[in-house]
Structure formats: C-alpha cells, structure tokens
Short mmCIF file of C-alpha atoms and ligand atoms in Angstrom, two decimals:
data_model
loop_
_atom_site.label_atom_id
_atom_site.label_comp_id
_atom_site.label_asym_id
_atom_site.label_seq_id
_atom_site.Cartn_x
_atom_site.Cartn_y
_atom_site.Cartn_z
CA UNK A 1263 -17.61 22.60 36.65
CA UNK A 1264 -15.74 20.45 39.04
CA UNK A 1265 -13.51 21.25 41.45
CA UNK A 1266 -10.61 19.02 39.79
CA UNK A 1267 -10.26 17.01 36.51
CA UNK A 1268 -8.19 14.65 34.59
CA UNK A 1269 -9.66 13.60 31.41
CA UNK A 1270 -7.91 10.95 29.42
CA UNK A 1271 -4.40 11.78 30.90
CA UNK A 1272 -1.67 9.85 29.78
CA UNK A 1273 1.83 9.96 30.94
CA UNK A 1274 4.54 8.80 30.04
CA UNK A 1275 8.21 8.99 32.01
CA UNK A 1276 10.26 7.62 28.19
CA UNK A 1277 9.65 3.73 28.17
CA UNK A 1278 7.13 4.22 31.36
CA UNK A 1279 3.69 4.66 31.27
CA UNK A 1280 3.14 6.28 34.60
CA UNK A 1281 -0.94 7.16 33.23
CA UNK A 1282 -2.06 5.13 30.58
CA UNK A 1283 -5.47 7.38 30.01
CA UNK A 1284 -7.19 8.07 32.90
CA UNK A 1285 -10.57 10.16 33.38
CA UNK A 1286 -11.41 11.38 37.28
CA UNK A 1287 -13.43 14.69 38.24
CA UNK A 1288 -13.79 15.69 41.94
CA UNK A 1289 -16.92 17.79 42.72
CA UNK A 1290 -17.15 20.30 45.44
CA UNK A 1291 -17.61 18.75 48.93
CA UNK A 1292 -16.16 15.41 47.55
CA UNK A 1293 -13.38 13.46 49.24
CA UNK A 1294 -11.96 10.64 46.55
CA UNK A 1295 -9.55 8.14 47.61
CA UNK A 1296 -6.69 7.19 44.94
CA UNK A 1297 -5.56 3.54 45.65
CA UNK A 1298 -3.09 1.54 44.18
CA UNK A 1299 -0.04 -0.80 44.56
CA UNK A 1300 3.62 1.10 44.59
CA UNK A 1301 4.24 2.27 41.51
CA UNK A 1302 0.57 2.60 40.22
CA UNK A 1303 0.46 5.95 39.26
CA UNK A 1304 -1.42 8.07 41.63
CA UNK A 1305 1.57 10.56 42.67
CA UNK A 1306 1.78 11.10 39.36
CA UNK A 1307 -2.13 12.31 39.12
CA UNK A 1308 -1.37 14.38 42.09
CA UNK A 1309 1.51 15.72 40.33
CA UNK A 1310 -0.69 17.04 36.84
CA UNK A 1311 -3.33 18.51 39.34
CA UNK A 1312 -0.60 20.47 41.11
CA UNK A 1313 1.03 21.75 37.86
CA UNK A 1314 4.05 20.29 38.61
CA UNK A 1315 4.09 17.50 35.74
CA UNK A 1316 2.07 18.16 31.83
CA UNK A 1317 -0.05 15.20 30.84
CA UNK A 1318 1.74 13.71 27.63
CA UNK A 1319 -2.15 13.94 26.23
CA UNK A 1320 -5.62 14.54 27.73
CA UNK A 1321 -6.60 17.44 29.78
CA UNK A 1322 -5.98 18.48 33.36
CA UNK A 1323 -7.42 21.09 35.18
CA UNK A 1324 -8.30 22.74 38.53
CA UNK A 1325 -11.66 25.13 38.99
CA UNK A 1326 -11.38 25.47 35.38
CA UNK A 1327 -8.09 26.51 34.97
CA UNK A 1328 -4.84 25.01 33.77
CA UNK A 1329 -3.12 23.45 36.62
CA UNK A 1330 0.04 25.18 36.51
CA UNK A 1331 -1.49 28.75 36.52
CA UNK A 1332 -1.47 31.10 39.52
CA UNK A 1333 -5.44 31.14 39.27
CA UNK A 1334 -5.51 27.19 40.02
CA UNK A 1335 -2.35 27.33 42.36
CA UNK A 1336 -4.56 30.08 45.01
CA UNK A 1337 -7.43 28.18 45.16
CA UNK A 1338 -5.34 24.68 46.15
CA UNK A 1339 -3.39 23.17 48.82
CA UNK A 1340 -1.46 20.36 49.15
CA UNK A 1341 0.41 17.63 51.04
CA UNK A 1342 3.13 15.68 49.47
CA UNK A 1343 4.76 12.08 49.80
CA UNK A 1344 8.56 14.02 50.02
CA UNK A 1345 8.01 17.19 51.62
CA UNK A 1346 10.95 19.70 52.88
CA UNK A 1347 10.71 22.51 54.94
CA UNK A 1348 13.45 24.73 56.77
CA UNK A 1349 14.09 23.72 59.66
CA UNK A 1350 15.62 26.49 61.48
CA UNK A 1351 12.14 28.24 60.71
CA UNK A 1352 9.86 28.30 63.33
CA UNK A 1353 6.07 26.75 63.36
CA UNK A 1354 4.56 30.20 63.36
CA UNK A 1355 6.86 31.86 60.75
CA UNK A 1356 6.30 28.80 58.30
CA UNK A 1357 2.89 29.44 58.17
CA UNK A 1358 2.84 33.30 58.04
CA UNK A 1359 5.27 33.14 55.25
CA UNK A 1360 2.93 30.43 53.59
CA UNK A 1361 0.37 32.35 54.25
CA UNK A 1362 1.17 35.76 52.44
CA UNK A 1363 1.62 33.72 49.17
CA UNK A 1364 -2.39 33.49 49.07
CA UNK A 1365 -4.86 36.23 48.74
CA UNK A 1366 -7.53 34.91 51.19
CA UNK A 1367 -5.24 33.41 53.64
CA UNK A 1368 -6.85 32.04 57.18
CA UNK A 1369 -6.46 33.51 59.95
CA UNK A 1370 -3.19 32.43 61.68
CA UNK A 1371 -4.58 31.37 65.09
CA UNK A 1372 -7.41 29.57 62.90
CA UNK A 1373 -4.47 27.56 60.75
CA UNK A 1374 -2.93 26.97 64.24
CA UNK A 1375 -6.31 25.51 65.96
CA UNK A 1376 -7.27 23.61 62.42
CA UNK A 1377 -3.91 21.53 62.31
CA UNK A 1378 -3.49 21.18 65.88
CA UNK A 1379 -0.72 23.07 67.11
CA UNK A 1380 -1.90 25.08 69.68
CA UNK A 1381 1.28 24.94 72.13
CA UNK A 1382 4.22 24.56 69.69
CA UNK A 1383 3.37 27.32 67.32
CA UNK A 1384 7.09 29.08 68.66
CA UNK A 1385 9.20 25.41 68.06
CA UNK A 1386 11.76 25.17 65.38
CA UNK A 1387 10.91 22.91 62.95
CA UNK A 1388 13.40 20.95 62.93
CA UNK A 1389 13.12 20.50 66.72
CA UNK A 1390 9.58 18.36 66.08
CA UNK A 1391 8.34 15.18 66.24
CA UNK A 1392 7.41 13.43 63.16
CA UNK A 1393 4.09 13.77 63.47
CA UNK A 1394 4.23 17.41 64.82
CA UNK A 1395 5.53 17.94 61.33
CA UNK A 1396 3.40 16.47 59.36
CA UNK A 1397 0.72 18.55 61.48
CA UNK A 1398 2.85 21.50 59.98
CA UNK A 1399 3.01 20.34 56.47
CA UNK A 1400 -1.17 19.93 57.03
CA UNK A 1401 -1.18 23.49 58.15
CA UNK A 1402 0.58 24.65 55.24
CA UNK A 1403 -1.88 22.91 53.02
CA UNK A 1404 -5.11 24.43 54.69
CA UNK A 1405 -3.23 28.26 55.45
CA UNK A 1406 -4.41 29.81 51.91
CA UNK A 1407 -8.25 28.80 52.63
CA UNK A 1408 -8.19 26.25 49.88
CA UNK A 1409 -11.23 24.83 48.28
CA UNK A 1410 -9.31 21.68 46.66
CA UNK A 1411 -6.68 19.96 48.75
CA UNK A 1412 -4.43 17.18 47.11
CA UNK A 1413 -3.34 15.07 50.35
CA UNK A 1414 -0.11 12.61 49.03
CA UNK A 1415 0.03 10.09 51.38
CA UNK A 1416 -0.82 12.31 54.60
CA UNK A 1417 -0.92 9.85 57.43
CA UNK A 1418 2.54 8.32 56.63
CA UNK A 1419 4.69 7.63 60.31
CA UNK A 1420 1.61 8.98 62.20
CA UNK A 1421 1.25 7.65 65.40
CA UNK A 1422 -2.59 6.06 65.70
CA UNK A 1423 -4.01 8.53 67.59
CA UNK A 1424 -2.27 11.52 65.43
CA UNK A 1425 -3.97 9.87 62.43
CA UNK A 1426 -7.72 9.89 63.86
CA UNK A 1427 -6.50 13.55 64.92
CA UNK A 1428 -5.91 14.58 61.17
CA UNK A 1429 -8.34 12.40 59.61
CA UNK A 1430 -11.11 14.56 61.79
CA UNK A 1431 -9.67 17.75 60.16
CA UNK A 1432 -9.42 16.40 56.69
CA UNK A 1433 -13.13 15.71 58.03
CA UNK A 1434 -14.02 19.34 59.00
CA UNK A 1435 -12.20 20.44 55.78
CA UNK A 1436 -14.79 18.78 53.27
CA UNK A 1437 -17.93 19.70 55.82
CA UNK A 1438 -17.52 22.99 55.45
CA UNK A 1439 -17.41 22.48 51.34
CA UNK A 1440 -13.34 21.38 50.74
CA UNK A 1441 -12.76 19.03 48.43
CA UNK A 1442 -10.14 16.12 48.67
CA UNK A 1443 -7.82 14.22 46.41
CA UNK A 1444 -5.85 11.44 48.62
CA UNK A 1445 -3.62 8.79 48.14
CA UNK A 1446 -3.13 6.14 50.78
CA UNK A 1447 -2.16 2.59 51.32
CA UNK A 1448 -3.79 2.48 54.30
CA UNK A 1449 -7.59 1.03 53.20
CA UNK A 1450 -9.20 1.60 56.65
CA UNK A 1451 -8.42 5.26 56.33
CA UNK A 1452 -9.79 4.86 52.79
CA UNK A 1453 -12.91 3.13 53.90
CA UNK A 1454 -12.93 6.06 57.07
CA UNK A 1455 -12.99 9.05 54.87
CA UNK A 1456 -13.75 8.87 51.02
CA UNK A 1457 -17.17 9.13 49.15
CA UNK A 1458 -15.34 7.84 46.45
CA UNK A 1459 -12.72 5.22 45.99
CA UNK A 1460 -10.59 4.98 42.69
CA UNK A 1461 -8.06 2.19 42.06
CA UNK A 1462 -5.67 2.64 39.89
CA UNK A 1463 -2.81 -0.32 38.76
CA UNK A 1464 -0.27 0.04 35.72
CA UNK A 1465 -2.03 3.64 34.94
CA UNK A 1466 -4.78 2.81 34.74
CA UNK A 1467 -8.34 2.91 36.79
CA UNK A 1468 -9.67 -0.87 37.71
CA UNK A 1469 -11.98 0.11 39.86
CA UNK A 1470 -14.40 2.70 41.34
CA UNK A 1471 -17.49 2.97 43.78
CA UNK A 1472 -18.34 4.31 47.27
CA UNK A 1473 -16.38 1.79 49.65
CA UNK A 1474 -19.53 0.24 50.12
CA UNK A 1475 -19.77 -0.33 45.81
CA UNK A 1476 -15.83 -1.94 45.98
CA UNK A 1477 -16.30 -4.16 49.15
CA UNK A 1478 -19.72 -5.64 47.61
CA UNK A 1479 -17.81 -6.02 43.78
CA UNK A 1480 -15.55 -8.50 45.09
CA UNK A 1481 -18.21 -9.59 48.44
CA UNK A 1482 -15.26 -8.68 51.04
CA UNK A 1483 -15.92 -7.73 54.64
CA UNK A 1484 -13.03 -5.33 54.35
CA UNK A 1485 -11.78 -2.62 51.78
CA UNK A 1486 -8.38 -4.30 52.35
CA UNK A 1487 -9.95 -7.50 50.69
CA UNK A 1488 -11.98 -6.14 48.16
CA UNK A 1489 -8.60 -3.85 47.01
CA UNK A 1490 -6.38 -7.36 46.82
CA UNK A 1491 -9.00 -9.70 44.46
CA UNK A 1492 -9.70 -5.94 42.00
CA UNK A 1493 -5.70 -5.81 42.14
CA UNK A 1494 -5.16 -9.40 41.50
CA UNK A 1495 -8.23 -9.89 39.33
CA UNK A 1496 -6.70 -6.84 37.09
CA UNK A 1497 -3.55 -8.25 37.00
CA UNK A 1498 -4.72 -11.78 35.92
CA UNK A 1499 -6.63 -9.74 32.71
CA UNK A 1500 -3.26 -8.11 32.02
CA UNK A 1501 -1.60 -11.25 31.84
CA UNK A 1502 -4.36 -12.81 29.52
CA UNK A 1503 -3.86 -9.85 27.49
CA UNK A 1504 -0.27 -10.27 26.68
CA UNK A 1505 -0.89 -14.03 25.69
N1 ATP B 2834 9.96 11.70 37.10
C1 ATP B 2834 9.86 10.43 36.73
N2 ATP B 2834 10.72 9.90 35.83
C2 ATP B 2834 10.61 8.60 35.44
N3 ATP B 2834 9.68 7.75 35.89
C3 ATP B 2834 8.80 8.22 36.79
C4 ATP B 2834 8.83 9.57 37.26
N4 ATP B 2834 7.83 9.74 38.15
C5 ATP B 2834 7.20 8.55 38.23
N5 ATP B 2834 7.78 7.64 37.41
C6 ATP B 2834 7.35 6.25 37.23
O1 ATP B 2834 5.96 6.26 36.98
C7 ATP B 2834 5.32 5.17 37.65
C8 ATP B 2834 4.24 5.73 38.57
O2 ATP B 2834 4.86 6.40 39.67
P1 ATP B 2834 4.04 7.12 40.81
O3 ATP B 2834 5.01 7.81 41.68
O4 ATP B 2834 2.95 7.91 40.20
O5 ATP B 2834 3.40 5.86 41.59
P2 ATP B 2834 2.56 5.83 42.95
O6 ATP B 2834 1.27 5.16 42.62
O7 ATP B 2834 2.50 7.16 43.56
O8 ATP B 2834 3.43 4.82 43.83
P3 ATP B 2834 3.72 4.79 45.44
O9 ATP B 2834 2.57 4.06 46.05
O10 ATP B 2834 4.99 4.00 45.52
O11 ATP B 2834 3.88 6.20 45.92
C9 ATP B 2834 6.42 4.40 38.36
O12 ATP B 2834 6.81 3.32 37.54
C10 ATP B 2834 7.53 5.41 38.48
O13 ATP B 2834 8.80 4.80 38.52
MG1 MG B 2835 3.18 7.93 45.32
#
C-alpha cells in the first residue's frame, strides 16, 4: 500500500482545471519532488492529500485511508505555502499544544533538537526571525511522529545556510523511514533531496524520473535546464494541440 496516492485526480476550481487527471503514489522511505511553473497545480495535490480540497474525480488517499479522516490526519504532517500561527504563543507552547493533537507525539526536547531550536524554545513567536519560524512551522510538521510529511514550499525566505540546515532534517526524516511530498521552485534543492522528481504544467504530469532520468531526457548539466526544455517542450505540444 503506499504511503500516499492520487490516482486520476482531477480538479477543477469552475472554469479552472487546477488537476487535469493526475496519477502519483509515494512509497515508504520515498522523498518525491513536485515541480512546476506558478500556477501548475501542485498546491493543489498537496491540498487533496491533506483533506483539505475533494478531487472533482479519481481517488486520493493517505496509508489507505481517505484523506480527510482523523486516521490519515495522525499519521501526517505538513508544511504549507501560507502558514499562520499565534504569535503571542511561545515556541515551546506551540509545539506542546501541537503535540497533544497526536497520539504518538515526539518527545518535546526531540521536536526541539529535530527542527533546530535548541535556545529559543521560550521566544514568542512573533518575536522570530523568518527563518526561526519556518524552523517552527517544520517542528510542527514533525511533532506528531509522522510517517508522511507534505512539505509546501518549505525553504521559501530561508537564508542559505538555514536551507542546508532543514534540508539535512528533511534528510534524517526519510532515513529513518518518513516519507516526503515537496513542492519547490528551487531545482538544486530538488536535485539535493528527491528520489523522485514529478513535473507537473496545466494539471497535468510532463515529466518524471530520478533527477538523474530528467537531466539525461532533455541532456542538461543541470535540473534547472532539463525543467525549462520539459516545460517549454510541453508547452509547444499544447499549442500544437489547440491548432
Ligand atoms: N480555491 C481555488 N479557487 C479557484 N481557483 C483555484 C483555487 N486554488 C487553486 N486555484 C487555481 O488552480 C490552479 C493551480 O493552483 P495551485 O495553487 O495548485 O498552483 P501551484 O502549482 O501550487 O502554483 P505556485 O507555484 O504559484 O504555488 C491555478 O490556476 C489557481 O489559480
Ligand atoms: Mg503552490
């Protein structure tokens, strides 16, 4: 069974076809990068694995349950584009309350040590960094021992050495058996972490390999490349398509 699956998925947002019938599963241990141009669709995966949005048809589902149910919603964690927190809450208190939504929670000091904020566990939110933050948000993803984590985006306004930092725990996540959905648009981090690369452009999936597969497709150097000519190569079909 995998960990996480979308089988022909569709969505549509009235005239917009946000999925236009997509099929993805993510096995245990797995870290699969969703890529694609603004607009492409992947939040909107992220969305159907996290319950929050129904596929218009096809099937979602999470360790073999419906998304939305509390069975699926224990055994996941997640990271989103838009996230809000309080921010009159402190570091610590975020992630105990967090925390005592799951059965199997971690360990607080382990959370702590895991997302890097040893030293500002005490700190009002609202009194971080950026990054600090999103090292909070990261520790609210990980806090209910999670076997599937759905990462939106993760590394946005990181600082370079903040993203290495979290990019090592996404890292120690899947080693010790995690699995990963992420979306970013930045390809190195893409080409750094996933198994499996998936890009995605007007809904749909145009491509999908081991970085290695995608850069030798389209005989780039980079991932960056090889993501342009499948993005302008689909494009071009779409267009040929319509004529
Ligand atoms: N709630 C909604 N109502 C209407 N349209 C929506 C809704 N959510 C998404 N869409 C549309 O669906 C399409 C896919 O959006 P989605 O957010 O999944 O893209 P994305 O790949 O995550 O893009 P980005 O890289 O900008 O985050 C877009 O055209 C978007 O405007
Ligand atoms: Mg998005």
């Amino acid at each position: 069974m995998p960990v996480a699956e979308l089988s022909g998925v569709t969505k549509r947002y009235g005239e917009v076809a946000a999925l236009g019938g997509i099929s993805l599963a993510l096995e245990r241990g797995e870290l699969v990068a969703l890529l694609g141009p603004n607009g492409a669709g992947k939040t909107t995966a992220v969305r159907i694995l996290l319950g929050l949005a129904r596929p218009t048809t096809g099937h979602a589902a999470v360790f073999g349950q419906d998304p939305a149910s509390r069975k699926a919603r224990l055994r996941r964690g997640a990271l989103l584009q838009v996230a809000k927190v309080p921010e009159t809450l402190r570091v610590r208190e975020h992630i105990e309350l967090f925390s005592s939504y799951y059965e199997k929670p971690l360990p607080l000091a382990e959370t702590i040590a895991a997302a890097g904020l040893g030293g500002i566990e005490n700190r009002l939110f609202g009194d971080l960094s950026g990054g600090q933050k999103q090292r909070v948000l990261f520790a609210l993803a990980i806090c209910g021992n999670p076997g599937l984590l759905l990462l939106d985006e993760p590394t946005v306004g990181l600082d370079v050495e903040s993203r290495r930092a979290l990019w090592a725990r996404i890292r120690g996540f899947v080693a010790r058996g995690g699995s990963v959905l992420l979306t970013t648009h930045h390809l190195e981090e893409a080409d750094a972490l996933a198994h499996r690369v998936v890009v995605l452009n007007h809904g749909r999936i145009v491509a999908e390999g081991t970085p290695q597969e995608i850069k030798a497709r389209t005989a780039s150097s980079g991932l960056e490349d090889a993501f342009l000519a499948i993005v302008g190569q689909s494009e071009e079909m779409a267009q040929e398509v319509m004529q």
